[in-house]
Amino acid sequence: MKIVVGTKEEISKIVSEEIIKEIQDKPNLVLGLATGSSPIEVYANLVKAVKNGKVSFKDVTTFNLDEYVGLDERDINSYRYFMKEHLFNHIDINKENINFPSPDALEEYDKKIEECGNVDLQILGVGRNGHIGFNEPFTSFNSTTHLVDLSYKTRQDNSRFFYDIDNVPKQAVTIGLKNIMNAKKIILMAFGESKQEAIYKMVKGQVTKEVPCSILQEHSNCTIYVDEEAYNLLKTKTEGE
Ligand code: F6R
């Protein structure tokens, strides 16, 4: 597991350049995507790169990590809406190559990922409680695409987009930890002090179901990009060793 520390702006630049390079090397790249605040600047950089003719998503296939259950794609809080707003509507991706998990086609999603040869590059954020995708604490490391009941903490974290926690859906559909681990390369980004405990546990803690992201210690090509605030606890504890 490699750790890179920088400002959000620096990291977003490095990560978008990495994605661009991967697409240049393999135009039909299979890209795993996350929503949330962490990758927004990366997506903005990708949009610019497409507009400047630096890269094309024409042959790229994307698989998003997760989606709420019960929200229409025109709902501004759905992850399909988010991805259109921040990326898909502004790049030359073939709409047929965009994939989202759905509650009535769980196994089909796993199959489709496999048929595409698995994800080449997976972009991840991480929750305060260590969730990746919507894989909450105590999710099996063997999990594949599945339905989840969202924890109060996660609903609370996400309520800023819904004005009121009661409007946050109680269920979501997510790819599993096994799917994530099957990606050939993983990039995880985390910004802000609220992530420092998750980052510390992810890098230095035991590999345990209690902290879903800790499984990433076992991935052979995983880089964690953090800002100083998210790095702080790990830095302090490492210095004290
Ligand atoms: C989003 C996702 C989540 C987020 C995580 C961090 O598709 O899968 O695991 O990556 O909740 O969210 P932000 O980036 O908003 O802090």
Tab-separated table of C-alpha atoms and ligand atoms in Angstrom:
chain	number	residue	atom	x	y	z
A	1	MET	CA	0.000	0.000	0.000
A	2	LYS	CA	1.520	3.285	-1.101
A	3	ILE	CA	0.627	6.611	0.566
A	4	VAL	CA	0.850	9.982	-1.148
A	5	VAL	CA	0.239	13.194	0.802
A	6	GLY	CA	-0.658	16.461	-0.897
A	7	THR	CA	-3.285	19.147	-1.175
A	8	LYS	CA	-6.636	18.240	-2.648
A	9	GLU	CA	-5.725	20.207	-5.745
A	10	GLU	CA	-2.370	18.450	-6.167
A	11	ILE	CA	-3.880	15.030	-5.596
A	12	SER	CA	-6.770	15.638	-7.977
A	13	LYS	CA	-4.246	16.632	-10.643
A	14	ILE	CA	-2.088	13.535	-10.093
A	15	VAL	CA	-5.083	11.183	-10.049
A	16	SER	CA	-6.704	12.636	-13.154
A	17	GLU	CA	-3.374	12.444	-14.989
A	18	GLU	CA	-3.046	8.834	-13.906
A	19	ILE	CA	-6.510	8.037	-15.285
A	20	ILE	CA	-5.712	9.836	-18.543
A	21	LYS	CA	-2.467	7.890	-18.896
A	22	GLU	CA	-4.267	4.595	-18.266
A	23	ILE	CA	-6.803	5.427	-20.995
A	24	GLN	CA	-4.054	6.472	-23.402
A	25	ASP	CA	-2.298	3.140	-22.787
A	26	LYS	CA	-5.550	1.158	-23.023
A	27	PRO	CA	-8.362	3.036	-24.804
A	28	ASN	CA	-10.945	0.412	-23.784
A	29	LEU	CA	-10.054	0.732	-20.096
A	30	VAL	CA	-12.553	-0.596	-17.547
A	31	LEU	CA	-12.859	2.125	-14.957
A	32	GLY	CA	-14.491	1.761	-11.540
A	33	LEU	CA	-15.965	5.030	-10.304
A	34	ALA	CA	-17.078	6.511	-7.008
A	35	THR	CA	-19.382	9.390	-6.208
A	36	GLY	CA	-19.116	11.642	-3.134
A	37	SER	CA	-17.098	14.783	-2.594
A	38	SER	CA	-13.619	13.240	-2.838
A	39	PRO	CA	-13.420	12.637	-6.632
A	40	ILE	CA	-15.264	15.788	-7.788
A	41	GLU	CA	-12.122	17.716	-8.737
A	42	VAL	CA	-10.710	14.680	-10.525
A	43	TYR	CA	-13.854	14.495	-12.649
A	44	ALA	CA	-13.633	18.228	-13.396
A	45	ASN	CA	-10.037	17.716	-14.575
A	46	LEU	CA	-11.113	14.808	-16.771
A	47	VAL	CA	-13.852	16.925	-18.352
A	48	LYS	CA	-11.231	19.590	-19.190
A	49	ALA	CA	-8.893	16.965	-20.642
A	50	VAL	CA	-11.642	15.625	-22.920
A	51	LYS	CA	-12.577	19.157	-24.027
A	52	ASN	CA	-8.902	19.860	-24.805
A	53	GLY	CA	-8.673	16.695	-26.885
A	54	LYS	CA	-6.095	15.151	-24.537
A	55	VAL	CA	-8.113	11.997	-23.939
A	56	SER	CA	-11.207	10.238	-25.239
A	57	PHE	CA	-13.645	8.061	-23.286
A	58	LYS	CA	-15.129	6.715	-26.524
A	59	ASP	CA	-14.122	3.118	-25.793
A	60	VAL	CA	-13.962	3.283	-21.985
A	61	THR	CA	-16.405	1.238	-19.905
A	62	THR	CA	-17.353	2.431	-16.431
A	63	PHE	CA	-18.828	0.615	-13.456
A	64	ASN	CA	-20.030	2.745	-10.592
A	65	LEU	CA	-19.612	1.379	-7.109
A	66	ASP	CA	-23.039	1.972	-5.751
A	67	GLU	CA	-26.460	3.591	-5.931
A	68	TYR	CA	-29.279	4.360	-3.525
A	69	VAL	CA	-32.358	2.195	-3.685
A	70	GLY	CA	-35.580	3.970	-4.588
A	71	LEU	CA	-34.235	7.137	-6.187
A	72	ASP	CA	-35.058	7.895	-9.792
A	73	GLU	CA	-32.116	8.762	-12.034
A	74	ARG	CA	-33.567	12.256	-12.403
A	75	ASP	CA	-33.466	12.699	-8.636
A	76	ILE	CA	-30.589	15.090	-7.920
A	77	ASN	CA	-29.452	12.854	-5.076
A	78	SER	CA	-29.180	9.708	-7.153
A	79	TYR	CA	-25.650	8.676	-7.997
A	80	ARG	CA	-26.612	8.397	-11.679
A	81	TYR	CA	-27.563	12.078	-11.592
A	82	PHE	CA	-24.330	12.941	-9.780
A	83	MET	CA	-22.194	11.152	-12.365
A	84	LYS	CA	-24.012	12.817	-15.268
A	85	GLU	CA	-23.588	16.234	-13.689
A	86	HIS	CA	-19.923	15.850	-12.852
A	87	LEU	CA	-18.671	13.659	-15.669
A	88	PHE	CA	-20.803	11.722	-18.123
A	89	ASN	CA	-22.740	14.649	-19.636
A	90	HIS	CA	-19.501	16.428	-20.449
A	91	ILE	CA	-17.350	13.690	-21.957
A	92	ASP	CA	-17.523	11.566	-25.097
A	93	ILE	CA	-18.378	8.294	-23.331
A	94	ASN	CA	-20.733	5.887	-25.078
A	95	LYS	CA	-23.840	5.827	-22.832
A	96	GLU	CA	-24.091	2.072	-23.333
A	97	ASN	CA	-20.750	1.641	-21.617
A	98	ILE	CA	-21.930	3.267	-18.384
A	99	ASN	CA	-22.961	0.778	-15.694
A	100	PHE	CA	-24.639	1.145	-12.308
A	101	PRO	CA	-25.682	-1.595	-9.915
A	102	SER	CA	-29.396	-2.079	-9.488
A	103	PRO	CA	-31.300	-3.969	-6.780
A	104	ASP	CA	-33.021	-6.285	-9.259
A	105	ALA	CA	-29.864	-7.351	-11.127
A	106	LEU	CA	-27.219	-8.056	-8.496
A	107	GLU	CA	-25.581	-11.135	-9.992
A	108	GLU	CA	-25.839	-9.640	-13.456
A	109	TYR	CA	-23.631	-6.758	-12.347
A	110	ASP	CA	-20.911	-9.135	-11.099
A	111	LYS	CA	-21.155	-11.082	-14.347
A	112	LYS	CA	-20.916	-7.974	-16.485
A	113	ILE	CA	-17.793	-6.798	-14.628
A	114	GLU	CA	-16.243	-10.225	-15.134
A	115	GLU	CA	-17.193	-10.327	-18.800
A	116	CYS	CA	-15.390	-7.011	-19.279
A	117	GLY	CA	-12.263	-8.628	-17.834
A	118	ASN	CA	-12.630	-6.967	-14.394
A	119	VAL	CA	-11.981	-3.376	-13.449
A	120	ASP	CA	-8.562	-2.085	-14.555
A	121	LEU	CA	-8.558	0.960	-12.312
A	122	GLN	CA	-10.883	1.477	-9.358
A	123	ILE	CA	-11.354	4.956	-7.871
A	124	LEU	CA	-12.461	4.952	-4.227
A	125	GLY	CA	-13.323	7.312	-1.403
A	126	VAL	CA	-13.678	6.139	2.182
A	127	GLY	CA	-16.309	6.761	4.842
A	128	ARG	CA	-15.538	7.885	8.417
A	129	ASN	CA	-16.387	4.372	9.569
A	130	GLY	CA	-14.070	2.825	7.001
A	131	HIS	CA	-16.731	1.898	4.458
A	132	ILE	CA	-15.766	1.610	0.815
A	133	GLY	CA	-18.545	1.631	-1.714
A	134	PHE	CA	-21.481	1.080	0.615
A	135	ASN	CA	-19.735	-1.820	2.322
A	136	GLU	CA	-20.374	-0.950	5.940
A	137	PRO	CA	-18.472	-2.416	8.929
A	138	PHE	CA	-18.866	-6.208	9.230
A	139	THR	CA	-19.521	-6.752	5.533
A	140	SER	CA	-17.959	-10.034	4.438
A	141	PHE	CA	-14.646	-9.743	2.605
A	142	ASN	CA	-16.164	-12.263	0.198
A	143	SER	CA	-19.123	-10.059	-0.664
A	144	THR	CA	-20.159	-9.391	-4.246
A	145	THR	CA	-22.843	-6.983	-5.479
A	146	HIS	CA	-25.516	-6.813	-2.789
A	147	LEU	CA	-28.194	-4.775	-1.072
A	148	VAL	CA	-27.298	-2.952	2.137
A	149	ASP	CA	-29.084	-1.305	4.991
A	150	LEU	CA	-27.256	1.965	5.514
A	151	SER	CA	-25.861	2.729	8.968
A	152	TYR	CA	-27.058	5.805	10.798
A	153	LYS	CA	-23.537	7.277	10.597
A	154	THR	CA	-23.433	6.941	6.824
A	155	ARG	CA	-26.930	8.362	6.424
A	156	GLN	CA	-25.919	11.228	8.685
A	157	ASP	CA	-22.752	11.877	6.631
A	158	ASN	CA	-24.793	11.912	3.442
A	159	SER	CA	-27.680	13.944	4.827
A	160	ARG	CA	-25.925	17.184	3.845
A	161	PHE	CA	-27.082	16.511	0.311
A	162	PHE	CA	-30.657	15.782	1.360
A	163	TYR	CA	-31.283	18.686	3.817
A	164	ASP	CA	-32.720	16.246	6.337
A	165	ILE	CA	-31.544	12.804	7.435
A	166	ASP	CA	-35.099	11.463	7.097
A	167	ASN	CA	-34.863	11.992	3.332
A	168	VAL	CA	-31.766	9.823	3.007
A	169	PRO	CA	-32.687	6.382	1.624
A	170	LYS	CA	-32.297	3.534	4.077
A	171	GLN	CA	-30.949	1.093	1.524
A	172	ALA	CA	-28.399	1.064	-1.235
A	173	VAL	CA	-26.935	-1.395	-3.668
A	174	THR	CA	-23.177	-1.744	-3.822
A	175	ILE	CA	-20.495	-3.880	-5.344
A	176	GLY	CA	-18.864	-6.057	-2.696
A	177	LEU	CA	-15.430	-6.076	-1.148
A	178	LYS	CA	-14.485	-9.049	-3.290
A	179	ASN	CA	-15.343	-7.088	-6.442
A	180	ILE	CA	-13.249	-4.161	-5.225
A	181	MET	CA	-10.305	-6.435	-4.442
A	182	ASN	CA	-10.571	-7.922	-7.947
A	183	ALA	CA	-9.699	-4.563	-9.499
A	184	LYS	CA	-6.219	-4.620	-10.985
A	185	LYS	CA	-5.292	-1.244	-9.570
A	186	ILE	CA	-6.901	0.862	-6.835
A	187	ILE	CA	-6.663	4.571	-6.078
A	188	LEU	CA	-8.322	5.789	-2.873
A	189	MET	CA	-8.643	9.471	-2.006
A	190	ALA	CA	-9.491	10.966	1.391
A	191	PHE	CA	-9.557	14.576	2.477
A	192	GLY	CA	-10.168	16.285	5.803
A	193	GLU	CA	-9.646	15.402	9.443
A	194	SER	CA	-12.886	13.423	9.728
A	195	LYS	CA	-11.129	10.726	7.662
A	196	GLN	CA	-7.947	10.481	9.741
A	197	GLU	CA	-9.086	7.598	11.913
A	198	ALA	CA	-10.256	5.557	8.935
A	199	ILE	CA	-6.936	6.233	7.188
A	200	TYR	CA	-4.938	5.206	10.234
A	201	LYS	CA	-6.893	1.972	10.661
A	202	MET	CA	-6.782	1.245	6.942
A	203	VAL	CA	-3.001	1.474	6.816
A	204	LYS	CA	-1.823	0.405	10.268
A	205	GLY	CA	-4.739	-1.421	11.853
A	206	GLN	CA	-5.585	-5.088	11.754
A	207	VAL	CA	-7.279	-6.408	8.656
A	208	THR	CA	-10.735	-6.775	10.135
A	209	LYS	CA	-14.334	-6.758	8.965
A	210	GLU	CA	-14.917	-3.998	11.513
A	211	VAL	CA	-12.972	-1.686	9.202
A	212	PRO	CA	-13.916	-2.657	5.629
A	213	CYS	CA	-11.155	-0.572	3.994
A	214	SER	CA	-8.491	-2.489	5.983
A	215	ILE	CA	-8.797	-5.284	3.390
A	216	LEU	CA	-6.986	-2.961	0.963
A	217	GLN	CA	-3.748	-3.810	2.834
A	218	GLU	CA	-3.952	-7.112	0.978
A	219	HIS	CA	-4.227	-5.556	-2.471
A	220	SER	CA	-1.039	-5.642	-4.518
A	221	ASN	CA	-1.502	-2.328	-6.324
A	222	CYS	CA	-3.279	0.163	-4.107
A	223	THR	CA	-2.327	3.815	-3.580
A	224	ILE	CA	-3.906	6.034	-0.935
A	225	TYR	CA	-3.945	9.770	-1.632
A	226	VAL	CA	-4.576	11.964	1.404
A	227	ASP	CA	-4.325	15.573	2.430
A	228	GLU	CA	-2.447	16.585	5.603
A	229	GLU	CA	-5.646	16.553	7.671
A	230	ALA	CA	-6.616	13.021	6.681
A	231	TYR	CA	-2.986	11.915	7.151
A	232	ASN	CA	-2.547	13.523	10.572
A	233	LEU	CA	-3.290	10.593	12.917
A	234	LEU	CA	-1.262	8.158	10.828
A	235	LYS	CA	1.637	10.608	10.778
A	236	THR	CA	1.529	11.212	14.549
A	237	LYS	CA	1.329	7.514	15.392
A	238	THR	CA	4.034	6.572	12.906
A	239	GLU	CA	6.380	9.222	14.285
A	240	GLY	CA	5.795	7.863	17.785
A	241	GLU	CA	6.888	4.330	16.784
B	1	F6R	C1	-19.509	6.742	-3.140
B	1	F6R	C2	-19.015	5.745	-2.194
B	1	F6R	C3	-18.661	6.085	-0.783
B	1	F6R	C4	-17.808	7.346	-0.666
B	1	F6R	C5	-17.483	7.648	0.791
B	1	F6R	C6	-16.703	8.934	0.938
B	1	F6R	O1	-19.813	6.158	-4.379
B	1	F6R	O2	-18.923	4.633	-2.552
B	1	F6R	O3	-17.981	5.004	-0.210
B	1	F6R	O4	-16.645	7.188	-1.410
B	1	F6R	O5	-18.644	7.710	1.543
B	1	F6R	O6	-17.509	10.003	0.553
B	1	F6R	P1	-16.933	11.471	0.395
B	1	F6R	O7	-16.002	11.440	-0.766
B	1	F6R	O8	-18.135	12.319	0.104
B	1	F6R	O9	-16.252	11.818	1.657
